[in-house]
Coordinates of C-alpha atoms and ligand atoms in Angstrom, one line a residue:
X1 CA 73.5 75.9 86.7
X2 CA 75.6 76.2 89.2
X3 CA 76.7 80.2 89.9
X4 CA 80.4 79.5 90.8
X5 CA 81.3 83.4 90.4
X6 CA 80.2 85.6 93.4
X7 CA 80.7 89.3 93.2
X8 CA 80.8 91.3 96.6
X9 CA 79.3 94.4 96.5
X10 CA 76.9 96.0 93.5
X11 CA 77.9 99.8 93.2
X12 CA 79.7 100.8 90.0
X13 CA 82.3 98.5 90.3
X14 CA 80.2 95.5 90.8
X15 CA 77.9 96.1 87.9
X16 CA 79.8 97.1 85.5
X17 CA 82.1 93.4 86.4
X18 CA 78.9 91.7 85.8
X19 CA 78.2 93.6 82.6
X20 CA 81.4 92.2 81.2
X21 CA 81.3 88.9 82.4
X22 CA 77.9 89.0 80.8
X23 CA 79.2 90.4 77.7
X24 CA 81.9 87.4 77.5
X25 CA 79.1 84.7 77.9
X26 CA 79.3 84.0 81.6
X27 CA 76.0 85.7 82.8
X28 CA 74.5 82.6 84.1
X29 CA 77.3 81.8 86.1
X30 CA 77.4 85.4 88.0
X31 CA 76.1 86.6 91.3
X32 CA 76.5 89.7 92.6
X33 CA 75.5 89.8 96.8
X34 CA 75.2 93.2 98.6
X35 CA 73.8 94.0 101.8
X36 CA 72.2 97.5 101.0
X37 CA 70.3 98.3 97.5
X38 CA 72.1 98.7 94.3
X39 CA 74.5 101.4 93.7
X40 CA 73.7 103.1 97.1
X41 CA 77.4 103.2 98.7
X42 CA 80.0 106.1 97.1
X43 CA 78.2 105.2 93.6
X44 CA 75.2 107.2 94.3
X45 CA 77.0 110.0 95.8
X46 CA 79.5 110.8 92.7
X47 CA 79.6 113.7 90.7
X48 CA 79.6 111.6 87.6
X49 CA 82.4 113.2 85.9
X50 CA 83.8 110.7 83.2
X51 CA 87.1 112.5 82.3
X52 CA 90.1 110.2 80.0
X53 CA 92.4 113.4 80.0
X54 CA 95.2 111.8 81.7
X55 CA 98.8 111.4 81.7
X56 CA 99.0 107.5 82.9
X57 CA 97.9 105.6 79.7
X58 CA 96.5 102.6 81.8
X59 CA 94.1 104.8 83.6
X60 CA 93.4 106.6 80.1
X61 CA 92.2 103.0 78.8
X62 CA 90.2 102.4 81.8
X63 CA 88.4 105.7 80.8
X64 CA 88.2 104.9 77.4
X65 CA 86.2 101.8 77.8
X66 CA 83.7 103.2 79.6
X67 CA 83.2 106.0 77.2
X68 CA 82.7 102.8 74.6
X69 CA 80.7 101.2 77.2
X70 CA 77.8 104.4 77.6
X71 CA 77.6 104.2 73.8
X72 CA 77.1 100.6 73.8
X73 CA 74.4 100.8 76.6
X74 CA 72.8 103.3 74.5
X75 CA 72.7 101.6 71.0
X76 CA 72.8 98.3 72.3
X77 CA 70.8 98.0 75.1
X78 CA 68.5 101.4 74.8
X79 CA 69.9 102.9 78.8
X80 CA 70.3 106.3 78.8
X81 CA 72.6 106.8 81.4
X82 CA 71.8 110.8 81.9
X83 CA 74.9 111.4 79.4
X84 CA 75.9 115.0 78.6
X85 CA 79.1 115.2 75.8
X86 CA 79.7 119.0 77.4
X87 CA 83.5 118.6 77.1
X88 CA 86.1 119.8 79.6
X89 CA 88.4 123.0 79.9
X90 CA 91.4 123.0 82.3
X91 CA 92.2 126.7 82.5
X92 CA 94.6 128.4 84.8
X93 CA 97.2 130.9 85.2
X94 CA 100.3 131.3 82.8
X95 CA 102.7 128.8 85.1
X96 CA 100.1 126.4 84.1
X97 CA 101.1 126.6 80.5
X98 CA 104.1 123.6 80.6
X99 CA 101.5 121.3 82.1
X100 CA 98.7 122.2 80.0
X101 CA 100.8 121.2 76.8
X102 CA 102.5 118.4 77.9
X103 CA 99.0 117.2 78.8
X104 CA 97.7 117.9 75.1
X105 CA 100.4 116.1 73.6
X106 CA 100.0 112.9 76.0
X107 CA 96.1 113.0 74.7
X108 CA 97.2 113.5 71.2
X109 CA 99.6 110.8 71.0
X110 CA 96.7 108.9 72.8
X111 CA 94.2 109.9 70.1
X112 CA 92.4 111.8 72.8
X113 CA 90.9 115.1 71.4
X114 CA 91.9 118.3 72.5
X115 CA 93.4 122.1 71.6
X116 CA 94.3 125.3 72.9
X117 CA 91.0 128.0 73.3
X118 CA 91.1 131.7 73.5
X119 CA 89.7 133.4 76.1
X120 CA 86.4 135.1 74.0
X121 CA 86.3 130.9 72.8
X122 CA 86.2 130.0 76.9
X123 CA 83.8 132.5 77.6
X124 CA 81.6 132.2 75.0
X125 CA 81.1 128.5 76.3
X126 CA 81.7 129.6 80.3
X127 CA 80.4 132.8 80.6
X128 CA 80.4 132.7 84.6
X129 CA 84.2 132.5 84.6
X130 CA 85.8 135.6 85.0
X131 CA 88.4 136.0 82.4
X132 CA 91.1 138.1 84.9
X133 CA 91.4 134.6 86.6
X134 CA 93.3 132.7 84.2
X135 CA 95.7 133.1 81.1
X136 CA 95.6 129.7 79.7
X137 CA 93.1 127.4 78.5
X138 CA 93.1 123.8 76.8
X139 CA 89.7 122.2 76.1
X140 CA 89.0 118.3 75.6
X141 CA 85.6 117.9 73.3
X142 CA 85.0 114.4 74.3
X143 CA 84.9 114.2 77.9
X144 CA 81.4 114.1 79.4
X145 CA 79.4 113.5 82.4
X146 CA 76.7 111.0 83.4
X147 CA 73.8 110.0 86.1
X148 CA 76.4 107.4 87.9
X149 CA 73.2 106.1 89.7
X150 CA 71.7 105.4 85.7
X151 CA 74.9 104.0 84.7
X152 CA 75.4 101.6 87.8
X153 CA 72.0 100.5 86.9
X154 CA 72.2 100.4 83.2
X155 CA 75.2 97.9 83.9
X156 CA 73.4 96.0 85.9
X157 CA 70.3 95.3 84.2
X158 CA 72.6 94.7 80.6
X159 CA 74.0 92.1 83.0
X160 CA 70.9 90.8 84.5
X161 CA 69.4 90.3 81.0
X162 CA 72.4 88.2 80.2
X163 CA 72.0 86.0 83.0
X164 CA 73.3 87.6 86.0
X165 CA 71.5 87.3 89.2
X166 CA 71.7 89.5 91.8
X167 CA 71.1 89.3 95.4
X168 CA 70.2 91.3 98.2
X169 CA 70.1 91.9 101.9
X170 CA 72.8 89.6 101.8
X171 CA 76.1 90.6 103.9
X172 CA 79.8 88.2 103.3
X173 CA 81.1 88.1 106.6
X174 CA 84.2 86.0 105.1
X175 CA 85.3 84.5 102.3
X176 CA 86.9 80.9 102.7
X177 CA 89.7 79.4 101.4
X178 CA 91.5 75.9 101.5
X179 CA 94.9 75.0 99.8
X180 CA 95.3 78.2 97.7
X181 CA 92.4 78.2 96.2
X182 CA 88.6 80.0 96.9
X183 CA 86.6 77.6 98.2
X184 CA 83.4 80.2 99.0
X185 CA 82.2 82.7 101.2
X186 CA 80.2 83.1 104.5
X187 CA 77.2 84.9 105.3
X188 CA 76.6 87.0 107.8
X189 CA 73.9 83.8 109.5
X190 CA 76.9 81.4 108.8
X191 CA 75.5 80.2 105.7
X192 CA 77.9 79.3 103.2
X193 CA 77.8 79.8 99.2
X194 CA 80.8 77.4 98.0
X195 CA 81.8 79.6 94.7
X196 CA 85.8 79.3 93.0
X197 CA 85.8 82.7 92.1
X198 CA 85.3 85.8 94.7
X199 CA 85.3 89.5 93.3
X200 CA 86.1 91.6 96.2
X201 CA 83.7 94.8 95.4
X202 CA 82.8 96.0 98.5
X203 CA 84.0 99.5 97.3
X204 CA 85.6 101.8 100.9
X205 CA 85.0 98.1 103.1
X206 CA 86.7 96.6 100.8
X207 CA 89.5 96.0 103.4
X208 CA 87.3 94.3 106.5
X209 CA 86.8 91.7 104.0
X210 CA 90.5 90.8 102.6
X211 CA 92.7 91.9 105.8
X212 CA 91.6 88.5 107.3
X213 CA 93.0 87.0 104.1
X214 CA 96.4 88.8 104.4
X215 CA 96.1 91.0 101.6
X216 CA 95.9 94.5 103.4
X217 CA 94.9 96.9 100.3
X218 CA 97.0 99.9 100.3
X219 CA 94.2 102.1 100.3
X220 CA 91.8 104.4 102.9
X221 CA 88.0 105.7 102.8
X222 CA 88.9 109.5 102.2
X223 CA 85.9 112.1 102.0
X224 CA 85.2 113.3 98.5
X225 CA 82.6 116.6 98.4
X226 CA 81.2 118.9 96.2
X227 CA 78.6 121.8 96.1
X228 CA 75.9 122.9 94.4
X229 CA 74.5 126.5 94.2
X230 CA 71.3 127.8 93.5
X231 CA 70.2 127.5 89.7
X232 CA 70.5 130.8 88.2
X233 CA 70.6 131.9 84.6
X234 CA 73.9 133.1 84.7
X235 CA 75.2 129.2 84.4
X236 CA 74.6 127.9 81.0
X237 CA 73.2 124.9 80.9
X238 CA 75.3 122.2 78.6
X239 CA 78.6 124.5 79.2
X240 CA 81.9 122.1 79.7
X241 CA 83.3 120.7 83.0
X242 CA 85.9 123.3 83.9
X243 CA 88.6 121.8 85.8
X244 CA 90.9 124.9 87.7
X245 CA 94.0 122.6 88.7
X246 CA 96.0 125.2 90.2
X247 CA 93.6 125.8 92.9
X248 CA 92.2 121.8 93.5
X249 CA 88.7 122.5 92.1
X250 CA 86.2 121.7 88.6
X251 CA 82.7 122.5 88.2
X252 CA 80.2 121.7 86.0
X253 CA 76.4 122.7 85.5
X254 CA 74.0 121.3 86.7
X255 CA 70.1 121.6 86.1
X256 CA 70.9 125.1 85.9
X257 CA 73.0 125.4 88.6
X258 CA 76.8 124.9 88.8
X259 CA 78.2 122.0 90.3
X260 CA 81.5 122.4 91.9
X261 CA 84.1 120.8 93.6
X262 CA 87.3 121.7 95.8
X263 CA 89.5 119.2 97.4
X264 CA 91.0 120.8 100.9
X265 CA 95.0 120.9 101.5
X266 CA 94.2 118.2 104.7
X267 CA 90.6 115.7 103.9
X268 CA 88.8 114.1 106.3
X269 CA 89.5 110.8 106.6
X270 CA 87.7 107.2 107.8
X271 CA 88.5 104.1 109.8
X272 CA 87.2 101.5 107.6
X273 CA 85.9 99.9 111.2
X274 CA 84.1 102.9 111.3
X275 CA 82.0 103.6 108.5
X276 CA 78.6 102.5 108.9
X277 CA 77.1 100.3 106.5
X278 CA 74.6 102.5 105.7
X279 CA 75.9 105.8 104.6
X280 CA 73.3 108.0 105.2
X281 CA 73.7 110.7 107.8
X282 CA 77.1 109.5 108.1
X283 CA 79.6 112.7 108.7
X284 CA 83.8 112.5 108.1
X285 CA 84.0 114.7 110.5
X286 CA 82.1 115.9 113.2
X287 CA 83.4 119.5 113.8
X288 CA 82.4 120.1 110.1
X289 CA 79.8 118.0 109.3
X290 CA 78.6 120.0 105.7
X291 CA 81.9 120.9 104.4
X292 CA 81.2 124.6 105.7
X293 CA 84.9 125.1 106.8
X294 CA 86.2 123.5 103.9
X295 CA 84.3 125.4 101.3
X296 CA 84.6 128.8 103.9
X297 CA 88.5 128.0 102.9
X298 CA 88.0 127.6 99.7
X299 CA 85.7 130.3 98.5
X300 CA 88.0 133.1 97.5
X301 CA 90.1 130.8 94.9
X302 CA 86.6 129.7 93.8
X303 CA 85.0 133.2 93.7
X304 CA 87.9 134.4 91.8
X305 CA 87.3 132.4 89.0
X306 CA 83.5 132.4 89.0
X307 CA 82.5 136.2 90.8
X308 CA 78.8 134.7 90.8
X309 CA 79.2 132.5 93.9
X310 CA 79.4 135.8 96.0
X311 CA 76.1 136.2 95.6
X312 CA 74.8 132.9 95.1
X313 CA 73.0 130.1 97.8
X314 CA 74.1 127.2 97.9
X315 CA 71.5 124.1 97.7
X316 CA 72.9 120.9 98.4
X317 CA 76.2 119.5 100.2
X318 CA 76.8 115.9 99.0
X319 CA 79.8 114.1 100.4
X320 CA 81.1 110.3 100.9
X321 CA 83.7 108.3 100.8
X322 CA 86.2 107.6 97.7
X323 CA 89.3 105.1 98.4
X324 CA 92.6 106.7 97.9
X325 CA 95.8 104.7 97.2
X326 CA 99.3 106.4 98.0
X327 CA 100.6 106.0 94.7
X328 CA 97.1 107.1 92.8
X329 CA 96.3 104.0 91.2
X330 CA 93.5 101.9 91.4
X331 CA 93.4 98.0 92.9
X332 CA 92.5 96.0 90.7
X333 CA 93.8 92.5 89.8
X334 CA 93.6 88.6 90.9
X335 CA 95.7 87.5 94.2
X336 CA 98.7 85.0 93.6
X337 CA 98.9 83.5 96.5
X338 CA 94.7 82.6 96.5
X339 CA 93.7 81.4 93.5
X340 CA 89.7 82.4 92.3
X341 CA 90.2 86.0 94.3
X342 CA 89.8 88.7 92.5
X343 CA 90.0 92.7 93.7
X344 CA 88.1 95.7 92.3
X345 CA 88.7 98.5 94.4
X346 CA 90.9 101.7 95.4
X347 CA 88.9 104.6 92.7
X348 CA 90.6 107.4 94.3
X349 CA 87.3 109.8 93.1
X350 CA 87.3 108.1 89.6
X351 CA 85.4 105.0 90.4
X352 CA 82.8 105.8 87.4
X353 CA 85.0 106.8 85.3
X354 CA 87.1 104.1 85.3
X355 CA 84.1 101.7 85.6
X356 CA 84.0 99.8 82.3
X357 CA 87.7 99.6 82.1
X358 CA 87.8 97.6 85.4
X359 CA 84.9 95.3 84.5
X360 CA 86.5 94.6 81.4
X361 CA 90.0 93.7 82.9
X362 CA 88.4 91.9 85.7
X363 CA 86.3 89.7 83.4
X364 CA 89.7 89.5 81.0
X365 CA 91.1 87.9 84.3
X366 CA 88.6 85.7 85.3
X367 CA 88.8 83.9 81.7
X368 CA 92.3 83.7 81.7
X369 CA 92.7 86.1 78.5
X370 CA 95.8 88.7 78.4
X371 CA 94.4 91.9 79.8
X372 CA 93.8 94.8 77.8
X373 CA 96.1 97.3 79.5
X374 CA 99.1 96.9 81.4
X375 CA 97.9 96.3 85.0
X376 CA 101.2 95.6 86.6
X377 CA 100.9 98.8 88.6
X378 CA 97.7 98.0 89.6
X379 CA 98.3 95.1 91.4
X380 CA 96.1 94.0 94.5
X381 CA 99.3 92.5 96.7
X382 CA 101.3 95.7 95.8
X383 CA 102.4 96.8 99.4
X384 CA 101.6 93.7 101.6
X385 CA 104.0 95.7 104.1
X386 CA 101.2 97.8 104.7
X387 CA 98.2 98.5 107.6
X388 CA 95.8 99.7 106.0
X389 CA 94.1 100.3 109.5
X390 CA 96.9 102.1 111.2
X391 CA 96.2 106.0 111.8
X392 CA 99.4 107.2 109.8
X393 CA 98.9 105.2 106.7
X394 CA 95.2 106.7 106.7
X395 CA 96.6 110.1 106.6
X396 CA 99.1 109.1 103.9
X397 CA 95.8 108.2 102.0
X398 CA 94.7 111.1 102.8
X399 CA 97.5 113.4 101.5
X400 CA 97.4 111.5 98.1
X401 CA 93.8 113.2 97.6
X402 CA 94.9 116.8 98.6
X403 CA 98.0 116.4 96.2
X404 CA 96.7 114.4 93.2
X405 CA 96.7 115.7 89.7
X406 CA 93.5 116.3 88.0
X407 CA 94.7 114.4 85.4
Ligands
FAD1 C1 81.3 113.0 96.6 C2 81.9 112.1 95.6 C3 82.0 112.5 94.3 C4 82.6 111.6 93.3 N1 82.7 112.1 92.0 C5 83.1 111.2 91.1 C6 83.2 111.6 89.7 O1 82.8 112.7 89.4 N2 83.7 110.7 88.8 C7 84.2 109.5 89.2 O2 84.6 108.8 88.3 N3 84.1 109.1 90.5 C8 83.6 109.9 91.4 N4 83.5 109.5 92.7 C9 84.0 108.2 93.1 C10 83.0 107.1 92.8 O3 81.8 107.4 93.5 C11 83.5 105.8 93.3 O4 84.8 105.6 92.8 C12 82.6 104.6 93.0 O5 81.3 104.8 93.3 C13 83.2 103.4 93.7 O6 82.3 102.3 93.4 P1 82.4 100.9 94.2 O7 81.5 100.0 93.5 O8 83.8 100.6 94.3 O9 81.9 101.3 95.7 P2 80.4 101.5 96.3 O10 79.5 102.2 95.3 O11 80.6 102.0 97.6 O12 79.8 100.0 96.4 C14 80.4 99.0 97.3 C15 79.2 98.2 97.7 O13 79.7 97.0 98.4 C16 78.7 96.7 99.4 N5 79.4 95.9 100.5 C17 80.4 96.3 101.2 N6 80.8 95.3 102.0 C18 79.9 94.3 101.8 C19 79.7 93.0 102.4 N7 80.5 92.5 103.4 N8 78.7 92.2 102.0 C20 77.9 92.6 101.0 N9 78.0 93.9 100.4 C21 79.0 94.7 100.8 C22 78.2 98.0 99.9 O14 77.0 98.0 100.5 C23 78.2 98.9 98.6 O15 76.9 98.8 97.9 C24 83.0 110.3 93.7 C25 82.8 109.9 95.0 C26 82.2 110.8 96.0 C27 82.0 110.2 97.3

């Protein structure tokens, strides 16, 4: 059979878009191309955090379906995708409180679990938190976090076994077009796969790909980081994600050790020329290659809350890049003015979180069917006025990172 649907790119995004198309019958007709191994762009760099607490109910049911989806892969399909149901707290200081309960009733409303804790109820789950650091405290049970690696792969292979094929060592150097419509795309040695339907998944290069099409994607490659420390017994093991918004960070355990993350008041930010294919060794920013300046600033919001890190190593720096939109939403949607091209893209840091909700809207798309959440605001041709390449509008991109909500 001919395989007339060609996904670009197989990180998170272009997994999971094969899972659904798989799941709505049209396995056979999928490939996915990509020119390094599966799931080894931002997807293998992510902290995994799956987190539906939010205000915007569109980006709530992107979450949602992914929950749904780790289930499925579970019962369904036998994956485990290195799941942990730890829950998340958002804790902070009193002037957090309005927030804090406007973002319980939202959830509520949403039938999205959550209610006020104590502080001995916090600690007794936390005990590394110090509990002089914050008044207020609202916990989520459901919220969770996975092996993003596992669950990129645990898409792909559900996909796979429904026909999908995938393809690699295989770089798109353009995709083609004639009278409106896809036509195919071209390979890096010229050759051409004739396909009608393109899925533009190539995750923070994205842009190189759909520029030359004249659909600039309002979006930039903006570095994402987080820490881990030594393990020590002091962090419980399964204790929830806590997420401290009033001073940019979360943390969560990890083997033992606490995971954490803090975004910085100015992030690094990347040329999309620039970033290298392969990401390894790759730095942001070459003054600061391991985040030492940025966590150096950091450290005494972070030691407040958790005294331990004074006196904790730290054992890994992981860092790469997550594509931020200035107005926070993701890209995801079908052109209008090229019929058969489709765009997954802009995650800004939720990428796995919001995986199964985008392969399931994409795949909605592709068959035509009315999609499952309003993605008006999502819209790939949303600000066509845009250069994406232009050194301002990367800072823009930038600044919507260092001022985002956690929710
Ligand atoms: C440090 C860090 C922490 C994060 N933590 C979280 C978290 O806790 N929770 C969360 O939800 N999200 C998190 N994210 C974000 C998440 O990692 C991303 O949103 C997600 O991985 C994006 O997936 P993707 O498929 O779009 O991109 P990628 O995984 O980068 O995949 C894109 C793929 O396209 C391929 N490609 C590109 N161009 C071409 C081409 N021309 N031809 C062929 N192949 C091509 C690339 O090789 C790559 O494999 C984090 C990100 C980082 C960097």
């Amino acid at each position: 059979m001919q395989r007339d649907i060609l996904i670009i790119g197989c990180g998170i995004f272009g997994a999971a878009i094969a899972w659904s198309l798989g799941r709505r019958g049209l396995g056979q007709r999928v490939l996915i191309v990509d020119r390094q191994p599966a799931a080894s762009g931002a997807t293998s760099r992510a902290a995994g955090l799956v987190t539906q607490v939010r205000a915007d109910p569109a980006l709530q049911a992107l979450a949602g379906e992914t929950l749904v989806a780790i289930e499925l892969l579970k019962t369904h399909f036998g994956e485990d995708v290195g799941c942990h149901h730890v829950g998340a707290l958002h804790i902070g200081p009193l002037a957090q409180q309005t927030a804090l309960a406007h973002m319980l009733a939202v959830c509520t409303a949403a039938g999205i679990r959550g209610q006020w804790l104590d502080k001995a109820q916090v600690l007794a789950q936390s005990p590394w938190l110090d509990p002089e650091a914050f008044d207020v405290a609202a916990y989520f049970p459901d919220e969770c976090f996975v092996d993003p690696y596992l669950l990129s792969s645990a898409y792909l292979r559900g996909a796979q076994q429904m026909g999908a094929r995938l393809r690699l060592d295989t770089r798109v150097a353009h995709i083609q077009h004639k009278a409106g419509a896809v036509t195919g795309v071209v390979l890096e040695d010229d050759t051409v796969l004739p396909v009608r339907t393109v899925v533009n998944a190539a995750g923070a290069w994205s842009n190189l790909l759909s520029v030359p099409l004249g659909l600039p994607l309002p979006m930039a490659p903006v570095r994402s980081q987080y820490w881990i420390t030594e393990r020590s017994s002091e962090f419980t093991p399964d204790g929830p994600i806590v997420f401290m918004s009033d001073i940019r960070a979360y943390a969560r355990s990890e083997v033992g050790a606490l995971l954490f993350g803090a975004r910085e008041s100015a992030p690094a930010v990347a040329h999309p020329q620039a970033l290298p294919e392969n990401l390894q060794g790759f730095v942001f920013d070459a003054a600061d290659p391991d985040g030492w300046g940025n966590l150096s600033d950091a450290f005494g919001s972070l030691s407040r809350y958790c005294p331990a890190l004074e006196r904790m190593g730290i054992a890994h720096y992981i860092t790469g890049p997550s594509n931020y939109t200035p107005d926070g939403q993701p890209i995801v949607g079908a052109s209008q003015s090229i019929r058969g091209l489709l765009v997954a893209s802009g995650c800004n840091g939720s990428g796995i979180t919001y995986s199964a909700g985008v392969g399931r809207l994409i795949a909605e798309l592709v068959c035509g069917d009315v999609p499952f959440v309003d993605a008006s605001r999502l819209d790939p041709a949303r600000a066509l006025q845009i250069d994406p390449f232009d050194p301002d509008f990367l800072q823009t991109c930038a600044h919507a990172r260092a001022t985002k909500s956690t929710g």
